[in-house]
Coordinates of C-alpha atoms (C1' of nucleotides) in Angstrom, one line a residue:
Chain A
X1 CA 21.0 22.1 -0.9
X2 CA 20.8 19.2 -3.1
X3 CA 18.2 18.6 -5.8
X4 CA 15.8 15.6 -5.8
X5 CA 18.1 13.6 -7.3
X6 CA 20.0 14.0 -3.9
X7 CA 17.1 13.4 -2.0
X8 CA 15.7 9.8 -3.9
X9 CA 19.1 8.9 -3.4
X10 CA 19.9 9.6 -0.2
X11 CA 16.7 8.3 0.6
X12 CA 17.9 5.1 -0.9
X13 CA 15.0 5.3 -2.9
X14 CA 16.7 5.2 -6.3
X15 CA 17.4 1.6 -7.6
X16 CA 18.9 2.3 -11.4
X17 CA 19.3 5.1 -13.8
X18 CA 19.6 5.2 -17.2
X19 CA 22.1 8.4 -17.7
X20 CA 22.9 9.8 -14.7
X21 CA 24.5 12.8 -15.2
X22 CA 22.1 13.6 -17.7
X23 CA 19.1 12.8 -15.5
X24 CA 20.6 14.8 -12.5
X25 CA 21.0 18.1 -14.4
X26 CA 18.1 17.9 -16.4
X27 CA 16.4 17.8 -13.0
X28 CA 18.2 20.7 -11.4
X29 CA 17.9 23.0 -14.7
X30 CA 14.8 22.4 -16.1
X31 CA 11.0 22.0 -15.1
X32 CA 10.6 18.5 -15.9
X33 CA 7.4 16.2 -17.1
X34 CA 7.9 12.7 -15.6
X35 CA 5.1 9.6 -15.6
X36 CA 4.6 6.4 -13.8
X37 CA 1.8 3.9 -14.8
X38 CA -0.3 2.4 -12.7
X39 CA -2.8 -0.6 -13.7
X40 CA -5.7 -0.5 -12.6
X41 CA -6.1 -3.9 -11.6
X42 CA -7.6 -3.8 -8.1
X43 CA -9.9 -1.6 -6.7
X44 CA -7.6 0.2 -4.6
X45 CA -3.4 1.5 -4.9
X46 CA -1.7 -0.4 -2.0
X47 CA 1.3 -0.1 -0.2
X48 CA 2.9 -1.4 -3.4
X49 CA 2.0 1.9 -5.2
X50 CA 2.9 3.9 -1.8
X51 CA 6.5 4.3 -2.7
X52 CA 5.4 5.4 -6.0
X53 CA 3.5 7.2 -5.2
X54 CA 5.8 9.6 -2.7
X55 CA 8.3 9.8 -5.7
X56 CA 6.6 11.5 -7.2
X57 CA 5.3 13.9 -4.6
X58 CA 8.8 14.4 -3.7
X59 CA 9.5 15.1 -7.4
X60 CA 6.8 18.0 -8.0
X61 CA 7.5 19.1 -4.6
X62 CA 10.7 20.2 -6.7
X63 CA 9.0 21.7 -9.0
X64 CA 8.3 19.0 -11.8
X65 CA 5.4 17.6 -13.6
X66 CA 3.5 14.5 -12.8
X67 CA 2.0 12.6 -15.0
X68 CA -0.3 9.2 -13.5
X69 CA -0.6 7.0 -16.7
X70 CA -3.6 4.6 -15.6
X71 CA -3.0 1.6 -17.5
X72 CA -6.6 1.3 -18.6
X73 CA -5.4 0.3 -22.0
X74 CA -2.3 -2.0 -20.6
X75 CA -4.5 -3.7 -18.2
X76 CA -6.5 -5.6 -20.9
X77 CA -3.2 -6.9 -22.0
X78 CA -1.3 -8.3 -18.7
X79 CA 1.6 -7.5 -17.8
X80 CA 3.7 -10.3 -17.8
X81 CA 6.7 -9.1 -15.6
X82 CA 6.7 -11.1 -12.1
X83 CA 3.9 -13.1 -12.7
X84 CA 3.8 -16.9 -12.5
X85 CA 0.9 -17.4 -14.4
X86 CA -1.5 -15.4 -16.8
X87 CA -3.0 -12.4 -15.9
X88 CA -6.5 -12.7 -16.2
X89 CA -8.4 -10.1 -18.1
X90 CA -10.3 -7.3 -17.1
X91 CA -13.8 -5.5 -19.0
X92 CA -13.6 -1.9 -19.6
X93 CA -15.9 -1.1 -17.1
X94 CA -13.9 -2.9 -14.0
X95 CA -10.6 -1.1 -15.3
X96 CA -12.7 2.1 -15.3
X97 CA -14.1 1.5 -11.7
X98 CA -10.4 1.2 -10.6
X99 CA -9.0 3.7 -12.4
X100 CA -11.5 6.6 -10.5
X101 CA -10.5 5.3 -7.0
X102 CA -7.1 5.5 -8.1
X103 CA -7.3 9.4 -8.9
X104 CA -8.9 9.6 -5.6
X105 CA -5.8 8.4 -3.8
X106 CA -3.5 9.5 -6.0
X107 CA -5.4 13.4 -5.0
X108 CA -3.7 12.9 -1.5
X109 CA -0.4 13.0 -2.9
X110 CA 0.0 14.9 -5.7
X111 CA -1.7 18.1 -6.4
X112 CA -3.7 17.7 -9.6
X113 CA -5.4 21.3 -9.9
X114 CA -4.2 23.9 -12.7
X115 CA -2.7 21.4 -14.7
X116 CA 0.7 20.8 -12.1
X117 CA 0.0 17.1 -12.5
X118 CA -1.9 15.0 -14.8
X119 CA -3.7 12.1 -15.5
X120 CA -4.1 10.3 -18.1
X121 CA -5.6 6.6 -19.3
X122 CA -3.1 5.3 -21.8
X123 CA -6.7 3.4 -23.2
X124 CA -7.0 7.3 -24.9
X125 CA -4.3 5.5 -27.3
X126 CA -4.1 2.5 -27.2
X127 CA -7.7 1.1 -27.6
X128 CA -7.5 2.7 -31.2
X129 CA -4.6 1.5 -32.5
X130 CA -4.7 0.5 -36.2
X131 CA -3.2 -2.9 -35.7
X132 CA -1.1 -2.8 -38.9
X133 CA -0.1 0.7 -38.4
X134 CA 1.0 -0.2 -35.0
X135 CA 2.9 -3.1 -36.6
X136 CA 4.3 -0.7 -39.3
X137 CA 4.9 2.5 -36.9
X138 CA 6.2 0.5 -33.7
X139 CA 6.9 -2.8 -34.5
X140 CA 9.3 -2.3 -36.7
X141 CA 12.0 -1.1 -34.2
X142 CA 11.4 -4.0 -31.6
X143 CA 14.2 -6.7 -32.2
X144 CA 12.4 -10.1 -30.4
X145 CA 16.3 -11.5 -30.2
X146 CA 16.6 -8.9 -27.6
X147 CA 13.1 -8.4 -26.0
X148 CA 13.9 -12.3 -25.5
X149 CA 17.0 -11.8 -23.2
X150 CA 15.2 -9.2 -20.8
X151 CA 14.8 -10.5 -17.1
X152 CA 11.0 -11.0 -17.2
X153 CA 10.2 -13.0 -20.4
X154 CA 13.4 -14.9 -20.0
X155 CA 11.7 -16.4 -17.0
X156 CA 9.0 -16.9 -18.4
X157 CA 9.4 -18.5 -21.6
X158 CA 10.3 -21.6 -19.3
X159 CA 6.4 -21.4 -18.2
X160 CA 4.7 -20.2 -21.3
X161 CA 4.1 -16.9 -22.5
X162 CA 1.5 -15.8 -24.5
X163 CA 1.9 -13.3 -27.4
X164 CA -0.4 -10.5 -25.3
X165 CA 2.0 -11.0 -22.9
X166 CA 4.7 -10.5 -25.2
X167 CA 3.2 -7.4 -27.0
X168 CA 3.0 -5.4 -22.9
X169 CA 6.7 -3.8 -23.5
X170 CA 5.5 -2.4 -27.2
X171 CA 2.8 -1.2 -25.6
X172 CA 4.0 0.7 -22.5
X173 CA 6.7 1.8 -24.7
X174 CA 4.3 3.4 -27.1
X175 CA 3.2 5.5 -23.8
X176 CA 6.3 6.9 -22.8
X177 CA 6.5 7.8 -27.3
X178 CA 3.2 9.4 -26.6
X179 CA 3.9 11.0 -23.6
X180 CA 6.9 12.2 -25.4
X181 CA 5.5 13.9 -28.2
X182 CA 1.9 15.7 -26.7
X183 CA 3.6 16.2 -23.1
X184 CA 7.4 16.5 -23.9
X185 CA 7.5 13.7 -20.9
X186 CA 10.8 12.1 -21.5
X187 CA 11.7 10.9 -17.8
X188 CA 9.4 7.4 -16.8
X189 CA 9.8 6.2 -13.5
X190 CA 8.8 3.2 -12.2
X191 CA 9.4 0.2 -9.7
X192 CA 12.1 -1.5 -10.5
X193 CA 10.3 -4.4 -12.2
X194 CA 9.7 -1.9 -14.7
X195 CA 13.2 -1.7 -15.7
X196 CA 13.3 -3.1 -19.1
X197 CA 9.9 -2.2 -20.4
X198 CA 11.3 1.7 -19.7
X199 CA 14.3 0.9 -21.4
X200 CA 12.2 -0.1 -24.0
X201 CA 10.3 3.2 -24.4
X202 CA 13.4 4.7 -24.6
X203 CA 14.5 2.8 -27.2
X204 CA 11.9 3.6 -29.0
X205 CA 12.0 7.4 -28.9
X206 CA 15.6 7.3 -29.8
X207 CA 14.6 5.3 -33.2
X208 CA 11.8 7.2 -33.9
X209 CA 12.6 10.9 -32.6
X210 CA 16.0 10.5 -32.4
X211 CA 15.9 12.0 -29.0
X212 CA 16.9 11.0 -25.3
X213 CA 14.6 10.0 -23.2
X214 CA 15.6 9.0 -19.6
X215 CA 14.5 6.4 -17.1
X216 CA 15.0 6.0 -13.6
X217 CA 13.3 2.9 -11.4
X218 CA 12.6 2.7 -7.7
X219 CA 13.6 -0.1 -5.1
X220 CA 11.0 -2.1 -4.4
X221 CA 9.3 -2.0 -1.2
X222 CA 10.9 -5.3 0.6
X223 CA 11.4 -6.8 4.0
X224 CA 14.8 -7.5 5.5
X225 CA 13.9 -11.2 4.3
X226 CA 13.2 -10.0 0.7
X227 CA 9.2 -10.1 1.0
X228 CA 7.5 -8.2 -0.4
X229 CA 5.8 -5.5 1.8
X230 CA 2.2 -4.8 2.4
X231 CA 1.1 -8.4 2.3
X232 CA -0.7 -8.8 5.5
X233 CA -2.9 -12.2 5.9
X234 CA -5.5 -10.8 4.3
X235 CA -3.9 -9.9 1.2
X236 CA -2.6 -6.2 0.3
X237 CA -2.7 -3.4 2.8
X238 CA -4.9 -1.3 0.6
X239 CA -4.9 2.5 0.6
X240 CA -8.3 2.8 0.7
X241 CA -9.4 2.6 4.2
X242 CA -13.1 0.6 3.8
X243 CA -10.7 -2.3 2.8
X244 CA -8.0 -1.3 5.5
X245 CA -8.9 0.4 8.3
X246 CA -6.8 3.0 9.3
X247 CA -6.2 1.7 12.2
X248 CA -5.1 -2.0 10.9
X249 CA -2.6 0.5 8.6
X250 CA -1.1 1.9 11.4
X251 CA -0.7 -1.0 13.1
X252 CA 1.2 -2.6 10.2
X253 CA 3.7 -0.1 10.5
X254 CA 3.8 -0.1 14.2
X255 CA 4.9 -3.7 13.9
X256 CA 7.0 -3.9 11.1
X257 CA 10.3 -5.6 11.9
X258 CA 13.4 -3.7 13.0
X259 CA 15.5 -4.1 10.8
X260 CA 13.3 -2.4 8.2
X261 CA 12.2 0.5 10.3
X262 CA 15.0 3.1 8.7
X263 CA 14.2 1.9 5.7
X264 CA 10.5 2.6 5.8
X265 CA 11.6 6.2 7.5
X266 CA 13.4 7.1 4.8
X267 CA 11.0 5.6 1.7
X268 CA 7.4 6.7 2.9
X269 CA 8.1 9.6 5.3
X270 CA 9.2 13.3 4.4
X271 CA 10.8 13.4 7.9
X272 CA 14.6 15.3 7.1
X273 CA 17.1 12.8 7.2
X274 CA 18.6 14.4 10.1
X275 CA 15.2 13.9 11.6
X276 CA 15.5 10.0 10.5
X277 CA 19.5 9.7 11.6
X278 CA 18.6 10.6 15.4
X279 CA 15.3 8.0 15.1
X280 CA 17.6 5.6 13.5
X281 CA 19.7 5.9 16.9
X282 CA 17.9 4.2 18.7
X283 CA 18.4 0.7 19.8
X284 CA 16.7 -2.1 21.3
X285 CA 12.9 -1.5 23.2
X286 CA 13.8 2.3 22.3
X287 CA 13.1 1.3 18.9
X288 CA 9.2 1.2 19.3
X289 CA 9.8 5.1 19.4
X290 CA 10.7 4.8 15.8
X291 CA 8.2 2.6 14.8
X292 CA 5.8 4.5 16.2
X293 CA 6.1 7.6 14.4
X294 CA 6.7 5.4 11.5
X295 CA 3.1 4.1 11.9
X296 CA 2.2 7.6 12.7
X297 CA 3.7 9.6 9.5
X298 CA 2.6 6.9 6.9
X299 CA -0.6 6.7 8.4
X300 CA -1.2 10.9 7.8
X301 CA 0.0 10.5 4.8
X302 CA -2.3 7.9 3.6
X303 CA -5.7 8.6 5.5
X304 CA -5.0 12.3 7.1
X305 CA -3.8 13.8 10.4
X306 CA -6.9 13.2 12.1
X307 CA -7.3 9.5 11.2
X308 CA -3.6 9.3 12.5
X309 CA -3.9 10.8 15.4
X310 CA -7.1 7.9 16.3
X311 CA -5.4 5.4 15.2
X312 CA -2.6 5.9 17.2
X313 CA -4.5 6.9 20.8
X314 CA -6.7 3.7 19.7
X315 CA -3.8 1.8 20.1
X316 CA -1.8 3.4 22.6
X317 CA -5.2 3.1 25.2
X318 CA -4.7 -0.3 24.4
X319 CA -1.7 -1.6 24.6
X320 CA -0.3 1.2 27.0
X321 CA -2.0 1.2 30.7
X322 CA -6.4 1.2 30.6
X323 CA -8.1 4.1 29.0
X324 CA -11.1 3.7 26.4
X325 CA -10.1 3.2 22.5
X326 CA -12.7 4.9 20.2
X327 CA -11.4 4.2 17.4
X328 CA -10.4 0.0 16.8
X329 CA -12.9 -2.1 15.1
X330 CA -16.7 -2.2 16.3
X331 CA -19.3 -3.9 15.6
X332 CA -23.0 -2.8 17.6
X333 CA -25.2 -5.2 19.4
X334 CA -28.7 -4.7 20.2
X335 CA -29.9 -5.2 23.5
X336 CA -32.5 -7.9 22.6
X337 CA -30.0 -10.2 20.7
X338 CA -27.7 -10.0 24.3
X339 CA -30.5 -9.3 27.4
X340 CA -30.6 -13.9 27.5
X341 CA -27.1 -14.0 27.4
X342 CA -25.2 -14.8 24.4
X343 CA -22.6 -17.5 24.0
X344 CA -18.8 -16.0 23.8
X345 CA -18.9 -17.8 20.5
X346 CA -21.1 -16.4 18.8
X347 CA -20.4 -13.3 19.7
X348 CA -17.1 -13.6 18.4
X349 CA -18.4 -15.1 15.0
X350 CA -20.9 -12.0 14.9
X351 CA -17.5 -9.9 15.8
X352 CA -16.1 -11.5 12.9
X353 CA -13.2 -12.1 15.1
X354 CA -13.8 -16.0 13.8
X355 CA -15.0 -17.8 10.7
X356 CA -16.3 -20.9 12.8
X357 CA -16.9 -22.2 16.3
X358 CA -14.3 -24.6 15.9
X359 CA -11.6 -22.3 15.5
X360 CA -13.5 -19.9 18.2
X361 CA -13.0 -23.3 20.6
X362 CA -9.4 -24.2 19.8
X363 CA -8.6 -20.3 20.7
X364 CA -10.4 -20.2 24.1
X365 CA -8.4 -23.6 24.7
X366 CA -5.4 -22.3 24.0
X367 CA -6.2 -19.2 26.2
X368 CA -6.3 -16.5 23.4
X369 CA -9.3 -14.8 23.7
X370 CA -9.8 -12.4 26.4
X371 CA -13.7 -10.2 27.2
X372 CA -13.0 -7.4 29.3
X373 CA -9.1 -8.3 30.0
X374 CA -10.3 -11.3 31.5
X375 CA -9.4 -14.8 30.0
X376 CA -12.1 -16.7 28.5
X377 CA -11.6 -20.4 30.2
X378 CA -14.5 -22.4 28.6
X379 CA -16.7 -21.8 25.3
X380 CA -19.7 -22.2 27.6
X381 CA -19.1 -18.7 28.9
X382 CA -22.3 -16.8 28.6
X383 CA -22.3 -12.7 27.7
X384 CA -25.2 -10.7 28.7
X385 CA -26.1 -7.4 29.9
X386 CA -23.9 -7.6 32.9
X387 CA -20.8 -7.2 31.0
X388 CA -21.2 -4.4 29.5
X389 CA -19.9 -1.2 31.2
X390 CA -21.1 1.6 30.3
X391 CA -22.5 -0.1 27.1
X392 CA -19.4 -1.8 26.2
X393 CA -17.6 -4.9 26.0
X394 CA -13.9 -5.2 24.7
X395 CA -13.1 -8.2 23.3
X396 CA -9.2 -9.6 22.7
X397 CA -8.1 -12.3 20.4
X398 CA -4.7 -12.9 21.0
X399 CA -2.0 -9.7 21.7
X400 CA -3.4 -7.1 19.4
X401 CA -6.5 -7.8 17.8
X402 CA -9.1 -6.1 19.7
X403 CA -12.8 -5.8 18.9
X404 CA -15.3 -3.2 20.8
X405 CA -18.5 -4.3 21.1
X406 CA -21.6 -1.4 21.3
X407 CA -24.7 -2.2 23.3
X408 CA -27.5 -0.7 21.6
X409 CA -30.8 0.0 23.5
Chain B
rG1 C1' -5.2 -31.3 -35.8
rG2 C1' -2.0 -35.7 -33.5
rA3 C1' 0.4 -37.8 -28.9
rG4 C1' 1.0 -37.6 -23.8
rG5 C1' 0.7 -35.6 -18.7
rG6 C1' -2.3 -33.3 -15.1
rG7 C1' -6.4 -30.6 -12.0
rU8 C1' -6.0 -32.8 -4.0
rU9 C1' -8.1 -29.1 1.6
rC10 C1' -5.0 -21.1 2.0
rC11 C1' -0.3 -22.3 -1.3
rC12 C1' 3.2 -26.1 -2.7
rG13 C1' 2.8 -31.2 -2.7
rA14 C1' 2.1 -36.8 -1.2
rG15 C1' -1.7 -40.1 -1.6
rU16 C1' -3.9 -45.2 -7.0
rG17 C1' -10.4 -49.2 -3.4
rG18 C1' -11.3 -49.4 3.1
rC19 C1' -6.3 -47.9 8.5
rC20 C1' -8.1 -40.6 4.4
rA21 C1' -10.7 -34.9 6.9
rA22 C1' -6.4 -37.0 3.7
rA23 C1' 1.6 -37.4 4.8
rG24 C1' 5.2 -33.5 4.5
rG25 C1' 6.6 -28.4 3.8
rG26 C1' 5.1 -23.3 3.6
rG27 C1' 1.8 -19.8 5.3
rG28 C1' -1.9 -18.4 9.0
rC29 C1' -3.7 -18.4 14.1
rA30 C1' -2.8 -19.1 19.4
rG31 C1' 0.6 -20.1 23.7
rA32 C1' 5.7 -19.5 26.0
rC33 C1' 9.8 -16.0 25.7
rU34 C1' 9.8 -10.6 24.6
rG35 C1' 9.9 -4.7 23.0
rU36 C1' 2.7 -4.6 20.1
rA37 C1' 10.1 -6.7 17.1
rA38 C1' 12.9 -10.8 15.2
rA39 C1' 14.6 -15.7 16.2
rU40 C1' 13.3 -20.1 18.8
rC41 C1' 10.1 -23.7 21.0
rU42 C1' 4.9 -25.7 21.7
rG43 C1' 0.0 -26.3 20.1
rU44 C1' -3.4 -25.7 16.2
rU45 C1' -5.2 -25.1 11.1
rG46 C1' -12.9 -28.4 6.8
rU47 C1' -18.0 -27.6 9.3
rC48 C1' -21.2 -28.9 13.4
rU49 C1' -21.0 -30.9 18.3
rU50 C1' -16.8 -31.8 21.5
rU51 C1' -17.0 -37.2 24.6
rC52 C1' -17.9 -40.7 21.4
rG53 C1' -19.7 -38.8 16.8
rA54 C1' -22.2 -36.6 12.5
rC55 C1' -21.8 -34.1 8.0
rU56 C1' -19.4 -31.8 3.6
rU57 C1' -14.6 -31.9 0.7
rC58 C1' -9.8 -34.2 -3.5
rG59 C1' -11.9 -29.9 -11.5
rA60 C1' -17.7 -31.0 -12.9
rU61 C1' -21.6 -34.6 -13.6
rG62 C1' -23.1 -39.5 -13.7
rG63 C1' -21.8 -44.8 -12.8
rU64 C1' -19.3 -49.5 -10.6
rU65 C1' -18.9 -51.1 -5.4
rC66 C1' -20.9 -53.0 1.1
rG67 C1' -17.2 -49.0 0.6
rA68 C1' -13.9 -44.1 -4.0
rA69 C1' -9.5 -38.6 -3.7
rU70 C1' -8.3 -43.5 -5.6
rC71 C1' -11.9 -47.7 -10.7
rC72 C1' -15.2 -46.5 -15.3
rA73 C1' -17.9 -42.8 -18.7
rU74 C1' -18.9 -38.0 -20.3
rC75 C1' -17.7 -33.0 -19.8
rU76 C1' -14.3 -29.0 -18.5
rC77 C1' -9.8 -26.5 -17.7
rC78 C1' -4.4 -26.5 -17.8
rC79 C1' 0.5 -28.1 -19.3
rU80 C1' 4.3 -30.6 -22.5
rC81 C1' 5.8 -32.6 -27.2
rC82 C1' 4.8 -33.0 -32.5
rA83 C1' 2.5 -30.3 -36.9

RNA sequence: GGAGGGGUUCCCGAGUGGCCAAAGGGGGCAGACUGUAAAUCUGUUGUCUUUCGACUUCGAUGGUUCGAAUCCAUCUCCCUCCA
């Protein structure tokens, strides 16, 4: 019976920790109020945040305090860590957009009601600040000799930095101050790549409460080749499931490599370990088993039981023997646009399967698109009413993108 | 403010008057092999038509030329050095 120090680290979730020993008792003894931020930069939390995310579940399942900082105020400043280039800048009102469909997300995970999480937009602060106060009050205690050697500016001074760039770390350290004095927060978590900039907000309570504070970061969610996860060709794999479908979600997970299938088990899932020890057993084609109720437990977590459970008969009817998938992609046809016959091409273009004949050509050539299970030889082919059965046509591009198309009359 | 360098197709990056829809790499997509994996190999990767071909693209706008990504002018953005 370990505490959830014991289980972030046995989950290999835990990447580093600024006092240990501290950190582990203060988390079996006490009841303790933790944040992470999140900037609201996009529209939607993606995997990225999904790890997050589960921390902190798995922290207030053990009875501690969340707090979501939505980096409303941050996020007009950049941060700088991990970028290339500039961050461009956001208005208050797109931060503001994003920051709602966060708290959405963010519901599914952590339970928000009577006060047993919170959240909070650090802009509350921040947009305020009295610059000169801020100078006086905060500045003071930042030493740029040693804000220089972190990691992430280090880098970047090569490039260019800007001083809004360079003023992120005062800023997110000013949170975890905040945080510290109205919530008595004094654990920050965070990804990894948030290592120094906690560090700094603990700095920055010791010289100005002369207190501890604590910080603990997360491994970032990587590929056995040290990509980044969640970047599918289309960008992020988003939460929210109008820009992912639930189905495309599951699917990502179904077909993650091997090699990071324990991994993922033990980072996104709240299967026991001894649960995850017998899936991580298996070997060779047995290891589909394990992806599958990878796909199947990250999908419930993210879009519910029910969308999981669809998203997994969708694509077992598929690529399992025959049977009729209700729930992959569709897109409805009316009888009018299809009763002359309709060329396969443009069908797929209105499918959205392709962005131009062209490529719709070079894909039939190459024998990669497939109406009904039947290979499509020429681009002449000719779709009408016929095809359907029992109003519908299933069209394949490639191994496993499959489009349903409805016939309406 | 001064001096210099640069913006090329998804990304990086060649290309300095016709042979350029534009090298090479990465990535993507498809095929073979498989386990809805990885690795590998092959094809493909502006649009339209596919057979030739037509059209649009090289920061923006004008210009020179039979012909421009390539030359000129103006504008714009970025970077480096100096102050």
């Amino acid at each position: 019976m370990g505490s959830v120090f014991d289980t972030l680290n046995e989950r290999g979730m835990i990447a580093q920790v600024t006092h240990e020993e501290q950190i582990k008792e203060i988390l079996e003894k006490e009841k303790v109020t933790f944040y992470i931020g999140f900037d609201p930069t996009a529209d939607s939390l993606h995997v990225g945040h999904f790890l997050q995310m589960m921390v902190m579940a798995h922290m207030q399942r053990a009875g501690h305090r969340p707090i979501a900082i939505i980096g409303g105020g941050t996020a007009m400043v950049g941060d700088p860590t991990g970028k290339t280039d500039m961050r461009k800048m956001m208005t208050r009102e797109e931060i503001q957009r994003n920051a709602n469909k966060f708290k959405q997300q963010l519901s599914k995970f952590i339970d928000f009601s009577e006060g047993k999480a919170l959240m909070i937009d650090n802009a509350e602060w921040l947009l305020e600040l009295n610059y000169v106060k801020f100078l006086r009050e905060i500045g003071v205690h930042f030493s740029v000799n040693r804000m220089l050697t972190a990691e992430c500016f280090k880098s970047r001074l090569e490039r260019g930095l800007s001083f809004i760039e360079f003023n992120y770390m005062l800023m997110q350290s000013y949170d975890f101050l905040k945080l510290f004095q109205e919530y008595d927060c004094k654990l920050q978590l965070g990804g990894d790549d948030q290592w120094s900039n906690i560090l700094g907000g603990i700095d920055l309570i010791r010289r100005v409460e002369s207190k501890e504070a604590y910080g603990m970061t997360f491994t970032l969610l990587t590929t056995s080749e040290g990509k980044k996860m969640g970047k599918t060709e289309k960008g992020a794999l988003w939460l929210d499931p109008e820009k992912t479908s639930p189905y495309d979600f599951y699917q990502y997970w179904r077909n993650v490599h091997d090699a990071d299938v324990v991994k993922c088990l033990k980072l996104l899932t709240f299967l026991s370990m001894e649960e995850i020890e017998k899936l991580a057993q298996l070997k060779d084609q047995q290891i589909n088993e394990a992806k599958k109720v990878l796909a199947y437990e990250v999908t419930k977590l993210v879009h519910g039981e029910e969308e999981a459970v669809k998203a997994q008969q969708a694509a077992e009817a598929l690529f399992g023997q025959g049977g009729v998938a209700k729930d992959m992609p569709s897109t409805e046809v009316f009888l009018d646009e299809i009763a002359a016959g309709m060329n396969v091409l443009d069908l797929l273009i209105k499918v959205k399967l392709i962005s131009s004949k062209g490529e719709g050509r070079r894909l039939i050539k190459q024998g990669g698109i497939y109406v009904n299970d039947e290979r499509v030889e020429t681009a002449d082919l000719v779709v009408n009413e016929q095809d359907f059965k029992e109003n519908e046509l299933m069209i394949r591009k490639g191994k496993k993108v499959y489009h349903r198309v409805i016939l309406i009359k």
